[in-house]
Short mmCIF file of C-alpha atoms in Angstrom, two decimals:
data_model
loop_
_atom_site.label_atom_id
_atom_site.label_comp_id
_atom_site.label_asym_id
_atom_site.label_seq_id
_atom_site.Cartn_x
_atom_site.Cartn_y
_atom_site.Cartn_z
CA MET A 1 -21.33 2.87 -21.85
CA SER A 2 -20.56 6.50 -22.49
CA LEU A 3 -19.31 8.76 -19.71
CA GLU A 4 -22.48 10.80 -20.10
CA GLU A 5 -24.65 7.72 -19.43
CA ILE A 6 -22.54 6.72 -16.44
CA ARG A 7 -22.58 10.14 -14.82
CA LYS A 8 -26.34 10.48 -14.83
CA TYR A 9 -26.11 8.60 -11.51
CA ASP A 10 -25.08 11.72 -9.68
CA THR A 11 -25.56 10.73 -6.01
CA PHE A 12 -23.70 8.25 -3.81
CA ILE A 13 -24.97 7.58 -0.27
CA TYR A 14 -23.07 6.15 2.70
CA GLU A 15 -26.22 4.86 4.36
CA ASP A 16 -25.02 3.04 7.46
CA TYR A 17 -22.64 0.55 9.02
CA LYS A 18 -23.31 -2.29 11.45
CA ILE A 19 -20.85 -3.68 14.01
CA GLU A 20 -21.34 -7.22 15.30
CA ASP A 21 -19.24 -8.50 18.22
CA LYS A 22 -18.52 -12.17 17.53
CA GLY A 23 -16.22 -12.57 20.55
CA ALA A 24 -12.95 -13.41 18.79
CA PHE A 25 -13.61 -10.87 16.03
CA LEU A 26 -15.75 -7.95 14.95
CA LYS A 27 -17.78 -8.08 11.78
CA ILE A 28 -18.42 -4.66 10.23
CA THR A 29 -20.90 -4.40 7.37
CA TYR A 30 -21.28 -1.26 5.27
CA TYR A 31 -24.32 -0.06 3.38
CA PHE A 32 -23.70 2.12 0.35
CA SER A 33 -26.20 3.01 -2.37
CA ILE A 34 -26.35 4.67 -5.76
CA PRO A 35 -30.02 5.63 -6.21
CA ASN A 36 -31.71 3.93 -9.18
CA LEU A 37 -28.66 1.74 -9.74
CA GLU A 38 -27.39 -0.49 -6.91
CA VAL A 39 -26.94 -1.14 -3.17
CA PHE A 40 -23.60 -2.44 -1.89
CA THR A 41 -22.92 -4.29 1.38
CA PRO A 42 -19.18 -5.01 1.73
CA SER A 43 -17.87 -6.23 5.07
CA LEU A 44 -14.73 -6.79 7.15
CA GLU A 45 -13.91 -9.25 9.90
CA ILE A 46 -11.24 -8.07 12.35
CA PRO A 47 -9.71 -10.25 15.10
CA LYS A 48 -9.75 -8.90 18.64
CA LYS A 49 -9.17 -9.73 22.26
CA GLU A 50 -12.28 -11.18 23.85
CA SER A 51 -12.26 -8.42 26.48
CA LYS A 52 -12.58 -5.63 23.92
CA VAL A 53 -16.08 -4.20 23.54
CA VAL A 54 -17.77 -1.98 20.96
CA ASP A 55 -17.12 1.46 22.43
CA SER A 56 -17.17 4.96 20.96
CA LEU A 57 -13.67 4.64 19.49
CA VAL A 58 -14.55 1.38 17.75
CA LYS A 59 -17.62 3.06 16.25
CA THR A 60 -15.56 6.09 15.20
CA LEU A 61 -12.89 3.98 13.52
CA ALA A 62 -15.46 1.72 11.84
CA PHE A 63 -17.20 4.79 10.42
CA HIS A 64 -13.89 6.15 9.10
CA MET A 65 -13.01 2.83 7.50
CA GLY A 66 -16.27 3.16 5.59
CA MET A 67 -15.19 6.59 4.37
CA VAL A 68 -12.28 4.87 2.58
CA GLU A 69 -14.15 1.70 1.61
CA LEU A 70 -16.77 3.74 -0.26
CA VAL A 71 -14.25 4.78 -2.92
CA SER A 72 -14.26 1.26 -4.37
CA TYR A 73 -17.95 1.69 -5.20
CA TRP A 74 -18.19 5.44 -5.78
CA LYS A 75 -15.69 5.26 -8.61
CA CYS A 76 -18.02 3.25 -10.87
CA CYS A 77 -20.03 6.39 -11.69
CA MET A 78 -18.01 9.14 -9.96
CA ALA A 79 -21.16 10.60 -8.45
CA PRO A 80 -20.47 14.30 -7.80
CA HIS A 81 -22.73 14.36 -4.72
CA VAL A 82 -21.72 12.15 -1.78
CA ILE A 83 -24.14 12.06 1.16
CA ILE A 84 -23.07 10.66 4.54
CA LYS A 85 -26.13 9.62 6.55
CA CYS A 86 -24.46 7.64 9.34
CA GLY A 87 -21.87 10.03 10.75
CA PHE A 88 -20.52 13.54 10.84
CA LEU A 89 -17.38 15.22 9.51
CA ASN A 90 -16.50 18.86 10.04
CA GLU A 91 -15.24 21.06 7.20
CA GLU A 92 -11.60 20.27 7.99
CA GLN A 93 -12.31 16.52 7.90
CA ILE A 94 -14.23 16.80 4.64
CA LYS A 95 -11.30 18.65 3.13
CA TRP A 96 -8.96 15.89 4.38
CA PHE A 97 -10.99 13.13 2.73
CA LYS A 98 -11.40 15.06 -0.51
CA LYS A 99 -7.62 15.38 -0.72
CA LEU A 100 -7.25 11.63 -0.15
CA TYR A 101 -9.88 10.77 -2.77
CA PHE A 102 -8.50 13.21 -5.35
CA LEU A 103 -4.80 12.31 -5.06
CA GLY A 104 -5.46 8.66 -4.22
CA GLN A 105 -7.58 8.37 -7.39
CA GLY A 106 -5.06 10.23 -9.56
CA GLU A 107 -4.20 7.14 -11.58
CA PHE A 108 -7.91 6.33 -11.97
CA PHE A 109 -8.67 9.80 -13.39
CA TYR A 110 -5.61 9.66 -15.66
CA THR A 111 -6.20 6.20 -17.13
CA ASN A 112 -9.91 6.88 -17.66
CA LYS A 113 -9.10 10.26 -19.27
CA ILE A 114 -11.28 12.20 -16.82
CA ASP A 115 -10.42 15.87 -16.33
CA VAL A 116 -11.40 17.01 -12.82
CA ASN A 117 -9.96 19.20 -10.10
CA ILE A 118 -10.06 18.92 -6.34
CA ASP A 119 -12.80 21.54 -6.05
CA ASN A 120 -15.31 20.23 -8.57
CA PHE A 121 -14.99 16.43 -8.59
CA MET A 122 -17.10 15.86 -5.46
CA THR A 123 -19.17 17.49 -2.73
CA ILE A 124 -19.59 15.76 0.64
CA THR A 125 -22.70 16.43 2.74
CA CYS A 126 -22.99 14.92 6.24
CA LEU A 127 -26.45 14.30 7.69
CA GLY A 128 -25.47 12.03 10.61
CA GLU A 129 -24.50 12.80 14.19
CA GLU A 130 -21.00 13.15 15.57
CA ILE A 131 -19.74 10.40 17.90
CA SER A 132 -18.42 11.70 21.22
CA LEU A 133 -15.22 9.91 22.20
CA GLU A 134 -14.84 8.79 25.79
CA ASN A 135 -11.68 9.69 27.66
CA LYS A 136 -9.81 6.44 28.17
CA GLU A 137 -6.44 5.27 29.37
CA TYR A 138 -4.76 3.10 26.77
CA LYS A 139 -1.47 1.27 27.21
CA GLY A 140 -0.75 -0.64 24.06
CA GLN A 141 2.42 -2.70 23.79
CA GLY A 142 4.54 -4.06 21.00
CA VAL A 143 4.65 -3.81 17.22
CA MET A 144 2.09 -4.96 14.68
CA ILE A 145 3.78 -5.44 11.30
CA GLY A 146 1.83 -5.32 8.06
CA VAL A 147 2.68 -8.28 5.80
CA GLY A 148 1.89 -8.32 2.11
CA GLY A 149 4.17 -11.16 1.06
CA GLY A 150 6.62 -8.94 -0.83
CA LYS A 151 10.27 -8.07 -0.35
CA ASP A 152 9.71 -4.99 1.82
CA SER A 153 7.63 -6.57 4.57
CA CYS A 154 10.09 -9.49 4.72
CA VAL A 155 12.91 -7.04 5.46
CA SER A 156 10.88 -5.38 8.22
CA LEU A 157 9.87 -8.73 9.71
CA GLU A 158 13.49 -9.86 9.90
CA ILE A 159 14.97 -6.68 11.35
CA LEU A 160 12.21 -6.46 13.96
CA LYS A 161 12.15 -10.17 14.84
CA ASN A 162 13.48 -9.58 18.37
CA GLU A 163 10.93 -6.93 19.30
CA PRO A 164 8.82 -7.88 22.34
CA ASN A 165 5.05 -8.37 21.94
CA ARG A 166 5.47 -8.65 18.18
CA SER A 167 2.65 -9.63 15.85
CA ALA A 168 1.76 -9.38 12.17
CA PHE A 169 -1.43 -8.25 10.50
CA ILE A 170 -2.57 -9.42 7.09
CA ILE A 171 -5.59 -8.35 5.06
CA ASN A 172 -7.08 -11.28 3.10
CA PRO A 173 -4.16 -13.58 3.90
CA LYS A 174 -2.64 -15.84 1.28
CA GLU A 175 -0.30 -18.73 1.91
CA VAL A 176 2.77 -16.70 0.87
CA MET A 177 2.01 -13.95 3.38
CA ILE A 178 1.55 -16.40 6.25
CA GLU A 179 4.73 -18.28 5.29
CA CYS A 180 6.74 -15.03 5.35
CA ALA A 181 5.42 -14.18 8.82
CA LEU A 182 6.12 -17.69 10.14
CA LYS A 183 9.62 -17.61 8.65
CA SER A 184 10.35 -14.60 10.88
CA ASP A 185 9.64 -16.83 13.91
CA LEU A 186 6.14 -15.54 14.57
CA LYS A 187 3.67 -18.12 15.81
CA GLU A 188 0.37 -18.75 14.03
CA GLU A 189 -1.58 -17.15 16.89
CA GLU A 190 0.55 -13.99 16.56
CA ILE A 191 -0.70 -13.38 13.02
CA LEU A 192 -3.82 -11.20 12.99
CA LYS A 193 -5.85 -12.12 9.92
CA ILE A 194 -8.35 -9.59 8.59
CA LYS A 195 -10.97 -10.67 6.08
CA ARG A 196 -12.20 -7.99 3.67
CA ASN A 197 -15.23 -8.98 1.60
CA LEU A 198 -15.84 -6.99 -1.57
CA ASP A 199 -19.43 -6.72 -2.78
CA LEU A 200 -19.19 -8.47 -6.14
CA LYS A 201 -22.05 -6.42 -7.57
CA ILE A 202 -19.39 -3.82 -8.37
CA VAL A 203 -17.68 -6.37 -10.63
CA GLU A 204 -20.92 -6.89 -12.53
CA LEU A 205 -21.28 -3.12 -13.00
CA ASN A 206 -17.74 -2.97 -14.36
CA LYS A 207 -18.63 -5.70 -16.88
CA ARG A 208 -21.55 -3.52 -18.01
CA GLY A 209 -19.19 -0.63 -18.74
CA PHE A 210 -19.20 1.34 -15.49
CA LEU A 211 -15.84 2.84 -14.56
CA ASN A 212 -13.09 0.82 -12.93
CA GLY A 213 -9.54 1.51 -11.83
CA HIS A 214 -7.02 1.97 -9.06
CA THR A 215 -8.06 2.93 -5.51
CA PRO A 216 -5.88 4.06 -2.56
CA PHE A 217 -5.84 0.64 -0.87
CA SER A 218 -3.08 1.62 1.56
CA ALA A 219 -5.39 4.26 3.03
CA MET A 220 -7.80 1.42 3.85
CA VAL A 221 -4.84 -0.39 5.42
CA ALA A 222 -4.11 2.66 7.58
CA PHE A 223 -7.59 2.97 9.11
CA THR A 224 -8.13 -0.79 9.36
CA SER A 225 -4.76 -1.34 11.03
CA PHE A 226 -5.54 1.40 13.54
CA LEU A 227 -8.72 -0.37 14.64
CA THR A 228 -6.92 -3.74 14.63
CA ALA A 229 -4.16 -2.33 16.84
CA TYR A 230 -6.71 -0.93 19.30
CA LEU A 231 -8.68 -4.19 19.45
CA ASN A 232 -5.45 -6.10 20.20
CA ASP A 233 -3.74 -3.58 22.51
CA LYS A 234 -0.83 -2.79 20.17
CA ARG A 235 1.31 0.35 20.41
CA TYR A 236 3.02 0.56 17.01
CA ILE A 237 1.63 -0.08 13.52
CA VAL A 238 4.58 -0.85 11.25
CA LEU A 239 4.31 -0.55 7.46
CA SER A 240 7.18 -1.05 5.02
CA ASN A 241 6.83 1.79 2.52
CA GLU A 242 10.14 3.22 1.31
CA SER A 243 11.22 6.71 0.24
CA SER A 244 10.74 6.01 -3.48
CA ALA A 245 6.97 5.67 -3.00
CA ASN A 246 6.95 9.48 -3.02
CA GLU A 247 7.82 9.73 -6.75
CA SER A 248 4.93 10.31 -9.17
CA ASN A 249 4.30 8.08 -12.19
CA VAL A 250 3.59 10.90 -14.63
CA MET A 251 6.38 13.46 -14.81
CA GLY A 252 5.40 16.98 -13.81
CA THR A 253 2.26 15.85 -11.95
CA LYS A 254 1.21 14.43 -8.57
CA ILE A 255 -0.31 11.35 -10.24
CA ASN A 256 1.12 8.56 -8.12
CA HIS A 257 0.08 4.91 -8.14
CA GLN A 258 1.44 4.76 -4.59
CA TYR A 259 -0.07 7.99 -3.20
CA SER A 260 -1.42 6.37 -0.02
CA LYS A 261 2.05 4.89 0.56
CA THR A 262 3.73 8.30 0.44
CA TYR A 263 5.27 10.25 3.30
CA GLU A 264 2.69 12.96 2.60
CA PHE A 265 -0.23 10.63 3.22
CA GLU A 266 1.48 9.04 6.22
CA SER A 267 1.98 12.51 7.74
CA ASP A 268 -1.60 13.54 6.99
CA PHE A 269 -2.92 10.33 8.54
CA ASN A 270 -0.87 10.75 11.71
CA ILE A 271 -2.07 14.32 12.18
CA TYR A 272 -5.66 13.23 11.59
CA ALA A 273 -5.42 10.26 13.97
CA LYS A 274 -3.90 12.29 16.80
CA ARG A 275 -6.57 14.98 16.43
CA TYR A 276 -9.68 12.86 15.98
CA PHE A 277 -8.93 9.46 17.55
CA LYS A 278 -7.05 10.75 20.62
CA ILE A 279 -5.25 7.54 21.49
CA ASP A 280 -1.58 6.65 21.77
CA ILE A 281 -1.03 4.45 18.72
CA ASP A 282 1.75 5.25 16.24
CA TYR A 283 1.52 4.47 12.52
CA PHE A 284 4.75 4.60 10.51
CA SER A 285 6.69 3.07 7.64
CA PHE A 286 9.79 1.39 9.02
CA LEU A 287 11.69 1.46 5.70
CA ARG A 288 10.86 5.10 4.86
CA PRO A 289 14.48 6.28 5.40
CA LEU A 290 15.77 3.79 2.78
CA ASN A 291 15.72 3.54 -0.99
CA GLU A 292 14.97 0.47 -3.08
CA TYR A 293 18.66 -0.27 -3.70
CA GLU A 294 19.30 -0.54 0.04
CA ILE A 295 16.20 -2.69 0.57
CA GLY A 296 17.39 -5.02 -2.20
CA MET A 297 20.78 -5.18 -0.51
CA LEU A 298 19.17 -6.13 2.82
CA LEU A 299 16.87 -8.78 1.33
CA ALA A 300 19.77 -10.32 -0.58
CA ARG A 301 21.31 -11.16 2.80
CA MET A 302 18.11 -12.85 4.03
CA PRO A 303 18.11 -16.07 1.97
CA LYS A 304 15.44 -17.81 4.05
CA TYR A 305 12.81 -15.56 2.43
CA HIS A 306 14.05 -16.01 -1.15
CA PRO A 307 12.03 -19.14 -2.00
CA ILE A 308 8.91 -17.67 -0.37
CA PHE A 309 8.37 -13.95 -1.02
CA LYS A 310 6.26 -12.76 -3.95
CA SER A 311 5.73 -9.20 -5.20
CA CYS A 312 4.02 -9.85 -8.54
CA ASN A 313 0.43 -8.58 -8.67
CA LYS A 314 -0.48 -10.58 -11.78
CA GLY A 315 0.88 -13.78 -10.29
CA SER A 316 -1.05 -13.17 -7.06
CA LYS A 317 -4.23 -14.15 -8.92
CA ASP A 318 -2.88 -17.68 -9.40
CA ILE A 319 -2.97 -20.46 -6.82
CA PRO A 320 -0.30 -20.86 -5.64
CA TRP A 321 0.97 -17.28 -6.00
CA VAL A 322 3.77 -17.16 -8.59
CA TRP A 323 6.08 -14.71 -10.31
CA CYS A 324 4.55 -14.12 -13.76
CA SER A 325 8.03 -12.99 -14.96
CA ASN A 326 6.42 -10.83 -17.63
CA CYS A 327 5.36 -7.58 -15.90
CA SER A 328 6.89 -4.34 -14.66
CA LYS A 329 6.82 -5.45 -11.02
CA CYS A 330 8.67 -8.69 -11.72
CA LEU A 331 11.29 -6.94 -13.83
CA PHE A 332 11.70 -4.20 -11.25
CA VAL A 333 12.28 -6.61 -8.34
CA TYR A 334 14.59 -8.71 -10.51
CA SER A 335 16.59 -5.60 -11.42
CA MET A 336 16.90 -4.32 -7.85
CA LEU A 337 18.18 -7.68 -6.62
CA SER A 338 20.50 -8.21 -9.59
CA PRO A 339 23.56 -6.36 -8.15
CA PHE A 340 23.57 -8.89 -5.31
CA LEU A 341 22.04 -12.14 -6.60
CA TYR A 342 22.51 -12.28 -10.39
CA LYS A 343 22.45 -14.83 -11.87
CA LYS A 344 22.09 -18.22 -10.20
CA GLU A 345 20.10 -17.09 -7.15
CA LEU A 346 17.75 -14.85 -9.15
CA VAL A 347 16.95 -17.51 -11.72
CA ALA A 348 16.19 -19.90 -8.85
CA ILE A 349 13.64 -17.37 -7.53
CA PHE A 350 12.03 -16.36 -10.86
CA LYS A 351 12.57 -19.65 -12.77
CA GLU A 352 14.11 -17.79 -15.73
CA ASP A 353 16.55 -15.00 -16.57
CA LEU A 354 14.34 -11.93 -17.08
CA PHE A 355 17.26 -10.02 -18.60
CA GLU A 356 17.07 -12.42 -21.57
CA ASN A 357 13.36 -11.74 -22.16
CA LYS A 358 13.21 -9.56 -25.29
CA ALA A 359 9.46 -9.01 -24.83
CA LEU A 360 10.27 -6.94 -21.71
CA LEU A 361 12.29 -4.29 -23.57
CA GLU A 362 9.58 -1.60 -23.59
CA THR A 363 8.78 -2.27 -19.93
CA PHE A 364 12.51 -2.03 -19.21
CA LYS A 365 12.69 1.40 -20.88
CA ASP A 366 9.62 2.59 -18.96
CA LEU A 367 11.22 1.58 -15.66
CA LEU A 368 14.45 3.36 -16.58
CA GLY A 369 12.70 6.63 -17.47
CA TYR A 370 13.15 6.34 -21.23
CA GLY A 371 9.49 5.59 -21.93
CA GLU A 372 6.39 7.77 -21.71
CA ASN A 373 5.62 7.19 -17.99
CA LYS A 374 6.78 5.11 -15.08
CA PRO A 375 4.63 1.93 -14.97
CA PHE A 376 1.53 2.18 -12.79
CA ASP A 377 2.82 -0.30 -10.25
CA CYS A 378 4.71 -0.21 -6.96
CA VAL A 379 8.16 0.29 -8.47
CA GLY A 380 11.11 2.46 -7.49
CA THR A 381 12.57 5.66 -8.90
CA TYR A 382 14.34 6.00 -12.22
CA GLU A 383 17.55 6.81 -10.37
CA GLU A 384 17.38 3.64 -8.29
CA ILE A 385 16.82 1.22 -11.15
CA ASN A 386 19.40 2.88 -13.41
CA TYR A 387 21.99 2.55 -10.68
CA ALA A 388 21.10 -1.09 -9.92
CA ILE A 389 21.32 -2.02 -13.60
CA SER A 390 24.63 -0.17 -14.00
CA LYS A 391 26.03 -1.87 -10.93
CA THR A 392 25.06 -5.29 -12.28
CA ILE A 393 26.69 -4.54 -15.64
CA ARG A 394 29.90 -3.52 -13.87
CA ASN A 395 29.82 -6.74 -11.86
CA LEU A 396 29.66 -8.99 -14.92
CA GLU A 397 32.34 -10.28 -17.24
CA GLY A 398 31.83 -11.62 -20.74
CA GLU A 399 28.67 -11.55 -22.86
CA LEU A 400 25.81 -9.58 -21.31
CA PRO A 401 22.18 -10.77 -21.36
CA PHE A 402 19.86 -9.02 -23.83
CA LEU A 403 18.45 -6.21 -21.66
CA LEU A 404 21.78 -5.35 -20.04
CA LYS A 405 23.49 -5.33 -23.44
CA TYR A 406 20.78 -3.00 -24.74
CA TYR A 407 21.32 -0.69 -21.76
CA LYS A 408 25.09 -0.53 -22.23
CA GLU A 409 24.72 0.19 -25.95
CA HIS A 410 22.12 2.96 -25.57
CA TYR A 411 22.63 4.67 -22.19
CA GLU A 412 25.43 5.86 -19.97
CA LEU A 413 26.11 3.83 -16.87
CA SER A 414 24.85 5.51 -13.70
CA ASN A 415 27.31 6.70 -11.07
CA HIS A 416 24.85 7.48 -8.25
CA GLU A 417 26.92 5.71 -5.59
CA ALA A 418 25.28 7.87 -2.93
CA LEU A 419 22.30 5.51 -3.14
CA GLU A 420 24.37 2.92 -1.28
CA ASN A 421 24.52 5.12 1.84
CA TYR A 422 21.23 6.98 1.57
CA TRP A 423 19.17 8.06 4.57
CA ASN A 424 15.93 9.97 4.10
CA GLU A 425 15.29 12.25 7.09
CA GLU A 426 11.58 12.50 6.29
CA HIS A 427 10.21 9.66 8.39
CA HIS A 428 8.18 8.96 11.54
CA LEU A 429 10.51 6.50 13.26
CA ASN A 430 11.31 7.16 16.91
CA GLU A 431 14.89 6.84 18.18
CA HIS A 432 14.55 3.14 18.96
CA PHE A 433 13.35 2.09 15.49
CA GLU A 434 15.74 4.48 13.77
CA ALA A 435 18.66 2.88 15.62
CA LEU A 436 17.52 -0.63 14.66
CA LEU A 437 17.33 0.28 10.96
CA LYS A 438 20.67 2.08 10.97
CA GLU A 439 22.30 -0.91 12.63
CA ALA A 440 20.85 -3.25 10.00
CA ILE A 441 22.21 -1.11 7.17
CA LYS A 442 25.59 -0.72 8.85
CA ASN A 443 25.93 -4.47 9.43
CA ASP A 444 24.94 -5.20 5.84
#
């Protein structure tokens, strides 16, 4: 389909949402429509304490989750007029969401070659009523750690394993994610499992030629985790996004595959939550002060996770989840662990030596900053990977594997030793969590 045909569907409506209290969990169903095209009814199931009821804050958070969920369906035609029938946002809130949609969809606009700006890509009109929040005393306790099955959440799980009232939360859990949480000595009942059901009619539209692409999933994680924390009386929501998530993928722009993992989004979300949700729950990224080199160094000293963790997005589609060993994410993780685990331990994890894979050369150059753009994946900065590769080369004697030999023949070895003792002051950790992370790095 041509873009002109797609964009004739110029209105997207957030019709309503329904909350059902099932006792042990809430089921929230959303109703979105594109007039003359389709109606979508995605849903979520969120575990909760039996004593928790559907109050004004639950309704407010459920509504806001829908404001992020709608992007997955809006993007198919990029309707310029978005109408909200089931709730109200003031001008400041509308501006906040437009910023999230615009920057969070930066990769989507770029890969689909769509030229828009933050002023003209969308208007938001609210026809619903504002929900009045009740004044309530809330005393949440303990940490709730997001687990995605990758290296970062494993590091957070291990460092925080002695925290009281600890739990994990997982959206659409897979066996790998649950195994990582259990390996950190959490019990099965301490893992909060959230089920997110996509309306598959959007997949059919994509097959017909309607637009598809990246969405700011971590923003959905932020709002969903906030409601999950409230329903389970938790005080701290702990993510594992690092400092390198702040770097854009296209030089000279703010196009960032990881926008909703950035410090900017995290700060915006915290300001928004304090102002509009008015409850004492903190949302922060525990690894924000660190870089990818330091995280690799920490994980290398946590061998119990090595046979379990998986970070490959392509391999996540297989059952069981595997490393595909042929994508930018696999090569990135392999490279960041190589100063500490190359070669025997890494080959045991990935089942082959990725540095000998000649088909990965162009991906290798993209990761290093010698290609057109950084790969659109959750990978670290050019500086981090160049230093890790250089460190590995310096560690080795004799004949180098193909990719490392190519590096040594074409580029200068990096000397950014400061990465080994890096601490990013832009973070939202309180003194307690900051001390725990500093102790972990010092001990390592």
